[in-house]
CSV table of C-alpha atoms and ligand atoms in Angstrom, one decimal:
chain,number,residue,atom,x,y,z
Y,212,MET,CA,114.7,3.8,-21.0
Y,213,LYS,CA,111.0,4.4,-20.7
Y,214,THR,CA,110.5,7.0,-23.4
Y,215,CYS,CA,112.3,7.1,-26.7
Y,216,ALA,CA,111.8,9.1,-29.9
Y,217,ILE,CA,112.9,7.8,-33.3
Y,218,VAL,CA,113.6,10.7,-35.6
Y,219,GLY,CA,115.0,11.6,-38.9
Y,220,ILE,CA,118.3,13.5,-38.9
Y,221,ASN,CA,118.2,14.6,-42.6
Y,222,TRP,CA,115.4,15.2,-45.2
Y,223,GLY,CA,113.3,12.2,-44.3
Y,224,ASP,CA,113.2,8.7,-45.8
Y,225,GLU,CA,116.1,7.7,-43.6
Y,226,GLY,CA,114.5,4.3,-42.8
Y,227,LYS,CA,112.7,5.4,-39.6
Y,228,GLY,CA,109.8,3.0,-40.2
Y,229,ARG,CA,112.2,0.0,-40.2
Y,230,MET,CA,113.8,1.2,-37.0
Y,231,VAL,CA,110.5,1.7,-35.3
Y,232,ASP,CA,109.3,-1.7,-36.4
Y,233,LEU,CA,112.5,-3.1,-34.9
Y,234,LEU,CA,112.4,-1.2,-31.6
Y,235,ALA,CA,108.7,-1.3,-31.1
Y,236,GLN,CA,109.1,-4.8,-29.5
Y,237,ASP,CA,110.7,-3.1,-26.5
Y,238,TYR,CA,108.0,-0.5,-26.1
Y,239,ASP,CA,104.3,-0.7,-25.0
Y,240,ILE,CA,103.0,2.4,-26.8
Y,241,VAL,CA,104.0,3.8,-30.2
Y,242,VAL,CA,102.9,7.4,-31.0
Y,243,ARG,CA,103.0,9.4,-34.2
Y,244,TYR,CA,103.1,13.0,-33.2
Y,245,GLN,CA,103.2,15.2,-36.3
Y,246,GLY,CA,102.5,15.1,-40.1
Y,247,GLY,CA,99.9,13.4,-42.1
Y,248,ASN,CA,99.7,11.1,-45.0
Y,249,ASN,CA,102.3,13.1,-47.0
Y,250,ALA,CA,105.2,10.7,-46.2
Y,251,GLY,CA,105.4,7.0,-45.8
Y,252,HIS,CA,107.3,4.5,-43.8
Y,253,THR,CA,108.0,1.3,-45.5
Y,254,VAL,CA,107.8,-1.8,-43.3
Y,255,ILE,CA,108.6,-5.3,-44.3
Y,256,ASN,CA,107.6,-8.1,-41.9
Y,257,GLU,CA,105.7,-11.4,-41.7
Y,258,PHE,CA,102.4,-9.8,-42.9
Y,259,GLY,CA,104.0,-8.4,-46.1
Y,260,LYS,CA,105.4,-5.1,-47.4
Y,261,PHE,CA,103.5,-2.0,-46.4
Y,262,ALA,CA,103.8,1.7,-47.0
Y,263,LEU,CA,102.4,3.2,-43.8
Y,264,ASN,CA,101.4,6.9,-44.3
Y,265,LEU,CA,99.4,7.4,-41.1
Y,266,LEU,CA,99.3,4.3,-38.9
Y,267,PRO,CA,102.2,4.0,-36.4
Y,268,SER,CA,104.7,1.3,-37.3
Y,269,GLY,CA,104.0,-0.5,-34.0
Y,270,ILE,CA,100.6,-1.6,-35.4
Y,271,PHE,CA,102.0,-5.0,-36.4
Y,272,ARG,CA,103.2,-5.9,-32.9
Y,273,LYS,CA,100.8,-7.8,-30.6
Y,274,GLY,CA,100.1,-5.9,-27.4
Y,275,VAL,CA,101.4,-2.6,-28.6
Y,276,ILE,CA,99.1,0.4,-28.3
Y,277,ASN,CA,99.4,2.8,-31.3
Y,278,VAL,CA,98.5,6.4,-31.1
Y,279,LEU,CA,98.0,9.2,-33.7
Y,280,GLY,CA,98.7,12.3,-31.6
Y,281,ASN,CA,97.1,15.7,-31.6
Y,282,GLY,CA,100.1,17.1,-33.6
Y,283,THR,CA,99.1,14.9,-36.6
Y,284,VAL,CA,96.7,15.7,-39.4
Y,285,VAL,CA,94.4,12.9,-40.4
Y,286,ASN,CA,92.6,12.3,-43.6
Y,287,PRO,CA,89.8,9.9,-42.6
Y,288,GLU,CA,89.4,8.6,-46.2
Y,289,HIS,CA,93.1,7.8,-46.5
Y,290,LEU,CA,93.3,6.3,-43.0
Y,291,SER,CA,90.3,4.1,-43.4
Y,292,GLY,CA,91.9,2.8,-46.7
Y,293,GLU,CA,95.1,2.1,-44.8
Y,294,ILE,CA,93.3,0.3,-42.0
Y,295,ARG,CA,91.4,-1.9,-44.6
Y,296,ARG,CA,94.7,-2.8,-46.4
Y,297,LEU,CA,96.3,-4.0,-43.1
Y,298,THR,CA,93.2,-5.8,-41.7
Y,299,ASP,CA,92.9,-7.6,-45.1
Y,300,ALA,CA,96.5,-8.8,-44.6
Y,301,GLY,CA,95.6,-10.2,-41.2
Y,302,VAL,CA,96.7,-7.3,-38.9
Y,303,SER,CA,94.3,-6.7,-36.0
Y,304,ILE,CA,93.3,-3.1,-35.6
Y,305,THR,CA,90.9,-2.4,-32.8
Y,306,PRO,CA,90.2,0.5,-30.3
Y,307,GLU,CA,92.4,-1.5,-27.9
Y,308,ASN,CA,95.5,-1.2,-30.0
Y,309,PHE,CA,94.8,2.0,-32.0
Y,310,VAL,CA,93.9,5.4,-30.8
Y,311,ILE,CA,93.3,8.7,-32.7
Y,312,SER,CA,93.7,11.8,-30.5
Y,313,ASP,CA,90.4,13.8,-30.3
Y,314,ARG,CA,92.6,16.9,-30.9
Y,315,ALA,CA,94.1,15.6,-34.2
Y,316,VAL,CA,93.2,17.8,-37.1
Y,317,LEU,CA,91.1,16.4,-39.9
Y,318,VAL,CA,92.1,16.8,-43.5
Y,319,PHE,CA,89.1,17.4,-45.8
Y,320,PRO,CA,89.0,17.2,-49.6
Y,321,TYR,CA,89.1,21.0,-49.9
Y,322,HIS,CA,92.6,21.0,-48.2
Y,323,VAL,CA,93.8,18.5,-50.9
Y,324,ALA,CA,92.3,20.7,-53.6
Y,325,LEU,CA,93.8,23.9,-52.2
Y,326,ASP,CA,97.3,22.2,-52.1
Y,327,GLY,CA,97.0,21.4,-55.8
Y,328,LEU,CA,95.6,24.9,-56.7
Y,329,GLU,CA,98.5,26.6,-54.9
Y,330,GLU,CA,101.2,24.4,-56.5
Y,331,SER,CA,99.7,25.2,-59.9
Y,332,ARG,CA,99.6,28.9,-59.2
Y,333,LEU,CA,103.3,28.8,-58.1
Y,334,ALA,CA,104.1,26.9,-61.4
Y,335,ASP,CA,107.9,26.6,-61.8
Y,336,LYS,CA,108.4,28.0,-58.2
Y,337,ALA,CA,106.3,25.2,-56.6
Y,338,TYR,CA,107.5,23.9,-53.3
Y,339,GLY,CA,107.2,20.3,-54.4
Y,340,SER,CA,104.2,19.6,-52.2
Y,341,THR,CA,102.9,16.0,-52.1
Y,342,LYS,CA,99.5,17.6,-52.7
Y,343,ARG,CA,97.9,15.7,-49.8
Y,344,GLY,CA,96.5,19.0,-48.3
Y,345,ILE,CA,99.0,19.1,-45.5
Y,346,ALA,CA,100.2,22.8,-45.7
Y,347,PRO,CA,96.5,24.0,-46.1
Y,348,VAL,CA,95.3,22.0,-43.1
Y,349,TYR,CA,98.1,23.1,-40.8
Y,350,GLY,CA,97.5,26.7,-42.1
Y,351,ASP,CA,93.8,26.3,-40.9
Y,352,LYS,CA,95.0,24.9,-37.6
Y,353,TYR,CA,96.9,28.1,-36.9
Y,354,MET,CA,94.1,30.3,-38.4
Y,355,LYS,CA,91.8,28.5,-35.9
Y,356,LYS,CA,89.7,27.1,-38.7
Y,357,ALA,CA,90.5,23.5,-38.2
Y,358,ILE,CA,88.1,20.7,-37.5
Y,359,HIS,CA,89.3,18.2,-34.9
Y,360,ALA,CA,88.8,14.4,-35.0
Y,361,GLY,CA,86.9,14.6,-31.6
Y,362,GLU,CA,84.1,16.6,-33.3
Y,363,ILE,CA,83.0,13.4,-35.1
Y,364,LEU,CA,81.7,12.3,-31.7
Y,365,TYR,CA,79.4,15.3,-31.7
Y,366,PRO,CA,77.7,15.4,-35.1
Y,367,GLU,CA,75.4,18.4,-34.5
Y,368,LYS,CA,78.4,20.5,-33.4
Y,369,LEU,CA,80.4,19.2,-36.3
Y,370,LYS,CA,77.7,20.1,-38.8
Y,371,ALA,CA,77.5,23.7,-37.7
Y,372,HIS,CA,81.3,24.0,-37.5
Y,373,LEU,CA,81.8,22.5,-40.9
Y,374,LYS,CA,79.2,24.8,-42.4
Y,375,SER,CA,80.8,27.9,-41.1
Y,376,VAL,CA,84.4,26.8,-42.0
Y,377,LEU,CA,83.3,25.8,-45.5
Y,378,ASN,CA,81.7,29.2,-46.1
Y,379,TRP,CA,85.0,30.8,-45.3
Y,380,LYS,CA,87.1,28.3,-47.2
Y,381,ASN,CA,85.0,28.7,-50.4
Y,382,LEU,CA,85.8,32.4,-50.4
Y,383,THR,CA,89.4,31.4,-51.1
Y,384,ILE,CA,88.6,28.6,-53.5
Y,385,GLU,CA,86.3,30.8,-55.6
Y,386,LYS,CA,87.7,34.3,-55.3
Y,387,VAL,CA,91.4,33.7,-55.0
Y,388,TYR,CA,91.8,30.6,-57.2
Y,389,GLY,CA,88.7,30.9,-59.4
Y,390,SER,CA,87.8,27.3,-58.8
Y,391,GLU,CA,84.5,25.5,-58.0
Y,392,PRO,CA,83.3,25.7,-54.4
Y,393,PHE,CA,82.8,22.6,-52.3
Y,394,THR,CA,79.1,22.1,-51.3
Y,395,PHE,CA,78.2,21.4,-47.7
Y,396,GLU,CA,76.2,18.4,-48.8
Y,397,ALA,CA,79.2,16.8,-50.5
Y,398,MET,CA,81.5,17.4,-47.5
Y,399,TRP,CA,78.9,16.3,-45.0
Y,400,SER,CA,78.3,13.0,-46.7
Y,401,TRP,CA,82.1,12.5,-47.1
Y,402,ILE,CA,82.7,13.0,-43.3
Y,403,GLU,CA,79.7,10.9,-42.4
Y,404,GLU,CA,81.0,8.0,-44.5
Y,405,PHE,CA,84.7,8.1,-43.5
Y,406,GLY,CA,84.2,9.6,-40.0
Y,407,ALA,CA,82.1,6.6,-39.1
Y,408,LYS,CA,85.1,4.4,-40.0
Y,409,ILE,CA,87.5,6.1,-37.7
Y,410,LYS,CA,85.1,7.0,-34.9
Y,411,PRO,CA,85.7,3.9,-32.7
Y,412,PHE,CA,89.4,4.9,-32.3
Y,413,ILE,CA,88.9,8.6,-31.3
Y,414,ARG,CA,89.6,9.6,-27.7
Y,415,ASP,CA,91.9,11.7,-25.5
Y,416,SER,CA,95.4,10.4,-26.3
Y,417,GLY,CA,96.8,12.1,-23.2
Y,418,ASP,CA,94.8,9.7,-21.0
Y,419,VAL,CA,96.2,6.7,-22.8
Y,420,LEU,CA,99.8,8.0,-22.4
Y,421,ARG,CA,99.6,9.2,-18.8
Y,422,ASN,CA,97.7,6.1,-17.7
Y,423,GLY,CA,100.2,4.0,-19.6
Y,424,LYS,CA,103.2,5.7,-18.0
Y,425,ALA,CA,101.6,5.5,-14.5
Y,426,SER,CA,101.3,1.7,-15.0
Y,427,GLY,CA,104.9,1.4,-16.0
Y,428,LYS,CA,104.4,1.3,-19.8
Y,429,SER,CA,107.2,2.5,-22.1
Y,430,ILE,CA,106.5,4.9,-24.9
Y,431,LEU,CA,108.1,5.2,-28.4
Y,432,PHE,CA,107.6,8.4,-30.3
Y,433,GLU,CA,107.7,8.0,-34.0
Y,434,ALA,CA,108.6,11.0,-36.3
Y,435,GLN,CA,107.8,11.5,-39.9
Y,436,LEU,CA,110.3,13.2,-42.2
Y,437,GLY,CA,113.6,14.6,-40.8
Y,438,ALA,CA,115.1,17.6,-39.0
Y,439,LEU,CA,115.8,19.5,-42.2
Y,440,ARG,CA,112.0,19.5,-42.9
Y,441,ASP,CA,111.1,21.0,-39.6
Y,442,ILE,CA,108.9,24.1,-40.0
Y,443,ASP,CA,111.0,26.1,-37.5
Y,444,TYR,CA,114.5,24.6,-37.9
Y,445,GLY,CA,114.4,23.2,-41.5
Y,446,ILE,CA,115.2,24.5,-44.9
Y,447,TYR,CA,112.2,26.9,-45.0
Y,448,PRO,CA,110.1,27.0,-47.1
Y,449,TYR,CA,111.1,23.6,-48.5
Y,450,CYS,CA,110.0,22.0,-45.4
Y,451,SER,CA,107.0,20.3,-43.9
Y,452,SER,CA,104.3,22.2,-42.0
Y,453,SER,CA,105.0,20.5,-38.7
Y,454,ASN,CA,107.8,19.8,-36.2
Y,455,PRO,CA,109.5,16.4,-36.8
Y,456,LEU,CA,111.9,17.2,-33.9
Y,457,ALA,CA,112.1,15.0,-30.9
Y,458,ALA,CA,111.5,18.0,-28.7
Y,459,TYR,CA,108.0,18.3,-30.1
Y,460,ALA,CA,107.1,14.7,-29.5
Y,461,PRO,CA,105.4,15.1,-26.1
Y,462,VAL,CA,103.5,18.2,-27.3
Y,463,GLY,CA,102.2,16.5,-30.4
Y,464,SER,CA,101.3,13.3,-28.6
Y,465,GLY,CA,98.8,14.5,-26.0
Y,466,ALA,CA,101.0,14.5,-22.9
Y,467,PRO,CA,103.4,17.5,-23.0
Y,468,ASP,CA,104.4,16.6,-19.4
Y,469,ILE,CA,106.1,13.4,-20.5
Y,470,ALA,CA,109.8,13.9,-21.3
Y,471,VAL,CA,111.7,12.1,-24.0
Y,472,GLU,CA,114.7,10.3,-22.5
Y,473,ARG,CA,116.3,8.6,-25.4
Y,474,VAL,CA,116.5,10.0,-29.0
Y,475,VAL,CA,117.5,7.6,-31.8
Y,476,GLY,CA,118.4,9.7,-34.8
Y,477,VAL,CA,118.2,7.8,-38.1
Y,478,VAL,CA,120.8,8.6,-40.7
Y,479,LYS,CA,121.1,7.0,-44.1
Y,480,ALA,CA,124.5,5.9,-45.3
Y,481,TYR,CA,124.0,8.4,-48.2
Y,482,SER,CA,121.7,11.3,-48.8
Y,483,SER,CA,118.3,11.4,-50.4
Y,484,CYS,CA,115.7,14.1,-50.7
Y,485,VAL,CA,112.2,14.3,-52.3
Y,486,GLY,CA,110.9,17.5,-53.8
Y,487,GLU,CA,112.3,20.9,-54.4
Y,488,GLY,CA,114.8,23.0,-52.4
Y,489,PRO,CA,118.6,23.2,-51.9
Y,490,PHE,CA,120.2,19.8,-51.6
Y,491,THR,CA,123.9,20.6,-51.6
Y,492,ALA,CA,125.5,17.1,-51.9
Y,493,GLU,CA,123.3,16.2,-54.9
Y,494,TYR,CA,124.6,13.8,-57.5
Y,495,PHE,CA,123.4,14.1,-61.1
Y,496,GLY,CA,123.5,12.0,-64.3
Y,497,PRO,CA,124.7,8.3,-64.3
Y,498,GLU,CA,126.2,8.5,-60.8
Y,499,ALA,CA,122.8,9.6,-59.4
Y,500,GLU,CA,121.0,7.0,-61.4
Y,501,ARG,CA,123.2,4.2,-60.1
Y,502,LEU,CA,122.8,5.2,-56.5
Y,503,ARG,CA,119.0,5.7,-56.9
Y,504,GLU,CA,118.7,2.3,-58.4
Y,505,ALA,CA,120.9,0.6,-55.8
Y,506,GLY,CA,118.9,2.2,-53.0
Y,507,GLY,CA,115.5,1.9,-54.6
Y,508,GLU,CA,115.0,5.6,-53.9
Y,509,TYR,CA,111.5,6.2,-55.0
Y,510,GLY,CA,109.0,8.0,-52.7
Y,511,ALA,CA,107.0,5.6,-50.5
Y,512,ALA,CA,103.9,7.9,-50.6
Y,513,THR,CA,104.2,9.3,-54.1
Y,514,GLY,CA,106.5,7.0,-56.1
Y,515,ARG,CA,108.5,10.1,-57.2
Y,516,PRO,CA,112.2,9.4,-57.9
Y,517,ARG,CA,114.2,10.8,-55.0
Y,518,ARG,CA,117.2,13.1,-55.4
Y,519,VAL,CA,120.3,11.3,-54.1
Y,520,GLY,CA,123.9,12.1,-53.2
Y,521,PRO,CA,126.7,11.1,-50.8
Y,522,ILE,CA,126.3,11.4,-47.1
Y,523,ASP,CA,126.3,15.1,-46.1
Y,524,LEU,CA,128.2,15.6,-42.8
Y,525,VAL,CA,127.4,19.3,-42.6
Y,526,ALA,CA,123.6,18.7,-42.8
Y,527,THR,CA,123.9,15.6,-40.6
Y,528,ARG,CA,125.8,17.3,-37.9
Y,529,TYR,CA,123.1,20.0,-37.8
Y,530,GLY,CA,120.3,17.4,-37.7
Y,531,VAL,CA,122.0,15.6,-34.8
Y,532,LYS,CA,122.2,18.9,-32.9
Y,533,VAL,CA,118.6,20.1,-33.4
Y,534,GLN,CA,117.2,16.6,-32.7
Y,535,GLY,CA,119.3,16.3,-29.6
Y,536,ALA,CA,120.1,12.8,-30.7
Y,537,THR,CA,121.5,10.6,-28.0
Y,538,GLU,CA,122.5,7.8,-30.5
Y,539,ILE,CA,122.3,7.1,-34.2
Y,540,ALA,CA,121.0,4.2,-36.3
Y,541,LEU,CA,122.8,4.2,-39.7
Y,542,THR,CA,120.6,2.6,-42.4
Y,543,LYS,CA,121.2,1.2,-45.9
Y,544,MET,CA,124.9,0.5,-45.5
Y,545,ASP,CA,124.5,-2.4,-47.8
Y,546,VAL,CA,123.5,0.0,-50.6
Y,547,LEU,CA,127.0,1.4,-50.8
Y,548,SER,CA,128.6,-2.0,-51.4
Y,549,TYR,CA,128.8,-1.5,-55.2
Y,550,MET,CA,131.1,1.5,-54.9
Y,551,ASP,CA,134.8,1.4,-55.4
Y,552,GLU,CA,135.2,4.4,-53.2
Y,553,ILE,CA,132.6,5.9,-50.8
Y,554,PRO,CA,132.0,9.6,-51.4
Y,555,ILE,CA,131.4,11.9,-48.5
Y,556,CYS,CA,130.4,15.6,-48.5
Y,557,HIS,CA,132.4,16.8,-45.5
Y,558,ALA,CA,132.1,20.6,-45.9
Y,559,TYR,CA,130.5,23.3,-48.0
Y,560,GLU,CA,132.0,26.1,-49.9
Y,561,LEU,CA,130.1,29.3,-49.3
Y,562,ASN,CA,131.2,32.6,-50.8
Y,563,GLY,CA,134.7,31.4,-51.2
Y,564,GLU,CA,135.0,30.0,-47.7
Y,565,ILE,CA,135.0,26.4,-46.5
Y,566,VAL,CA,132.2,26.0,-43.9
Y,567,ARG,CA,131.4,23.1,-41.6
Y,568,ASP,CA,128.3,24.6,-40.0
Y,569,PHE,CA,125.0,24.3,-41.7
Y,570,PRO,CA,124.3,27.7,-43.4
Y,571,TYR,CA,121.2,29.8,-42.8
Y,572,HIS,CA,118.4,28.6,-45.0
Y,573,ALA,CA,118.2,31.8,-47.1
Y,574,VAL,CA,121.8,31.4,-48.4
Y,575,LEU,CA,121.9,27.6,-48.4
Y,576,ALA,CA,121.3,27.4,-52.2
Y,577,ASP,CA,124.6,29.2,-52.7
Y,578,ALA,CA,126.6,26.5,-50.9
Y,579,LYS,CA,128.7,24.1,-53.0
Y,580,PRO,CA,129.6,20.6,-51.8
Y,581,VAL,CA,133.2,19.7,-50.9
Y,582,PHE,CA,133.7,15.9,-51.4
Y,583,MET,CA,136.2,13.4,-50.2
Y,584,THR,CA,136.3,9.6,-50.6
Y,585,MET,CA,137.1,6.6,-48.4
Y,586,PRO,CA,137.9,3.1,-49.7
Y,587,GLY,CA,134.9,0.9,-50.5
Y,588,TRP,CA,134.4,-2.7,-49.4
Y,589,LYS,CA,133.0,-4.1,-52.6
Y,590,THR,CA,131.4,-7.1,-51.0
Y,591,ASP,CA,127.8,-8.0,-50.1
Y,592,ILE,CA,127.3,-7.1,-46.4
Y,593,SER,CA,123.5,-7.7,-46.3
Y,594,GLY,CA,124.0,-11.0,-44.4
Y,595,VAL,CA,126.3,-9.6,-41.7
Y,596,ARG,CA,124.8,-9.6,-38.2
Y,597,ARG,CA,127.8,-8.8,-36.1
Y,598,TYR,CA,129.5,-5.5,-36.2
Y,599,GLU,CA,133.0,-7.0,-36.0
Y,600,GLU,CA,132.2,-9.1,-39.1
Y,601,LEU,CA,131.7,-6.0,-41.3
Y,602,PRO,CA,134.6,-5.4,-43.6
Y,603,LYS,CA,137.3,-3.1,-42.2
Y,604,GLU,CA,136.5,-0.4,-44.8
Y,605,ALA,CA,132.8,-0.4,-43.8
Y,606,ARG,CA,133.7,0.0,-40.1
Y,607,ASP,CA,136.2,2.7,-41.0
Y,608,TYR,CA,133.5,4.6,-42.8
Y,609,ILE,CA,131.0,4.2,-39.9
Y,610,GLU,CA,133.5,5.3,-37.3
Y,611,PHE,CA,134.6,8.3,-39.4
Y,612,VAL,CA,131.0,9.5,-39.8
Y,613,GLU,CA,130.4,8.9,-36.1
Y,614,LYS,CA,133.4,11.0,-35.1
Y,615,GLU,CA,132.4,13.8,-37.6
Y,616,ILE,CA,128.8,14.0,-36.4
Y,617,GLY,CA,129.7,13.7,-32.7
Y,618,CYS,CA,127.1,11.0,-31.9
Y,619,ARG,CA,127.4,7.4,-31.2
Y,620,MET,CA,126.2,4.9,-33.7
Y,621,SER,CA,124.3,2.1,-32.0
Y,622,TYR,CA,122.6,0.3,-34.9
Y,623,ILE,CA,123.9,-0.4,-38.4
Y,624,SER,CA,121.2,-1.6,-40.8
Y,625,VAL,CA,122.3,-3.7,-43.7
Y,626,GLY,CA,118.9,-4.6,-45.3
Y,627,PRO,CA,115.2,-3.8,-45.1
Y,628,GLU,CA,114.2,-7.0,-43.2
Y,629,ARG,CA,113.6,-6.8,-39.5
Y,630,ASP,CA,116.7,-8.8,-38.5
Y,631,ALA,CA,119.1,-7.2,-41.0
Y,632,TYR,CA,121.2,-5.1,-38.7
Y,633,CYS,CA,124.2,-5.2,-36.4
Y,634,VAL,CA,124.3,-3.7,-32.9
Y,635,ARG,CA,127.5,-1.7,-32.3
Y,636,PRO,CA,129.3,-3.3,-29.4
V,1483,GDP,P1,111.2,6.3,-43.6
V,1483,GDP,O1,110.2,7.2,-44.1
V,1483,GDP,O2,112.3,7.1,-42.8
V,1483,GDP,O3,110.7,5.2,-42.8
V,1483,GDP,O4,112.0,5.7,-44.8
V,1483,GDP,P2,111.3,5.0,-46.1
V,1483,GDP,O5,110.4,3.9,-45.7
V,1483,GDP,O6,110.8,6.0,-47.1
V,1483,GDP,O7,112.6,4.5,-46.8
V,1483,GDP,C1,113.3,3.5,-46.3
V,1483,GDP,C2,113.4,2.4,-47.4
V,1483,GDP,O8,114.6,1.7,-47.3
V,1483,GDP,C3,112.3,1.3,-47.2
V,1483,GDP,O9,112.0,0.8,-48.5
V,1483,GDP,C4,113.0,0.3,-46.3
V,1483,GDP,O10,112.5,-1.0,-46.5
V,1483,GDP,C5,114.4,0.4,-46.9
V,1483,GDP,N1,115.4,0.1,-45.9
V,1483,GDP,C6,115.5,0.5,-44.6
V,1483,GDP,N2,116.7,0.1,-44.1
V,1483,GDP,C7,117.4,-0.5,-45.1
V,1483,GDP,C8,118.7,-1.1,-45.1
V,1483,GDP,O11,119.5,-1.1,-44.2
V,1483,GDP,N3,119.0,-1.5,-46.4
V,1483,GDP,C9,118.2,-1.6,-47.5
V,1483,GDP,N4,118.7,-2.1,-48.6
V,1483,GDP,N5,117.0,-1.0,-47.4
V,1483,GDP,C10,116.6,-0.5,-46.2
């Protein structure tokens, strides 16, 4: 199919980067349509191992055009660092293979500062922000106080706009938080320095997508985070400030008139979650430690240890539904190989009742997990490349999950390397 979105079904970190890296070979254009440098995709390939926070994962593939859409928020300092790390490793990044939407919103140092100030004010009630300025900058977007990447192309307009936004912003920084204001001179020299580095890539991403589509090019939309972090449909307020849903992909890319035909939902063989908020199937103590170690569950952007637990069918079913997934890629199956029995959270108990539908976010914290187990396979499956060669117990687990979530599994990933997967026949 000509258009495809790869999206997270759960809390993020499902291994989307790895799936995009794999599928990008079949697509001509790869677009990131929401979020900023608050999450990371980890990609391992012939150039090395990279945590990509902003650059689309298709950047490693020759001939692929990579786009940061208007739904993203871009920190020019961070992005130029990412570009430098990749170009140092031999990856070619030019205006021919990388485009930043002129309508993408810029993250300034004052957004990062405000994120930290607000988390400190919230103290023990903090949202678990990554403190990259993402919530403040999306807030500005909806307050109509954002500065767009395209303004870098018009320095005099940018200067006047930045001056007026900063006057307004400093009111909050000084009067609400009692912190030091940001001077215009400091912000101007910052944007002059880092804006210059990203300027060659800025243009109308809608043109790139529409012209591409007209000439028969296929488009892959790459989401950050997962369905449960969606600002509208996620576990509010423990969510992101954007829409990681497939339905938002065309809007956040620059061409709202291009429909998504195929939606690959990425599900991890167990659950993980970064930051605060209800995480019903959570494991604690040595069981959690073992799973975290086995899966290397430490944040790609922040290095924070992730919360872990068994696969959560209630949350996953909800994620499949709101993403409109047409197929599933199940990742990290190899991580479960050490377990005698594979735990599964198949329902919740809420106010004395067993529920299978994902509860309303305001009462989610009251839900308790209901666990079951299936037999483990206790053998290393990381070298398996054919579905039929997976142990019967592994196939039983996959097929059980598939039935429960009501969506076909088409890829089973058994390792982080590009070729470490089986296609479901
Ligand atoms: P994303 O944000 O959804 O792309 O996920 P992350 O990059 O944060 O997390 C995925 C991590 O798991 C990365 O370190 C990947 O290299 C790794 N990974 C992905 N798929 C597999 C797999 O099937 N097995 C193993 N062992 N690791 C995997």
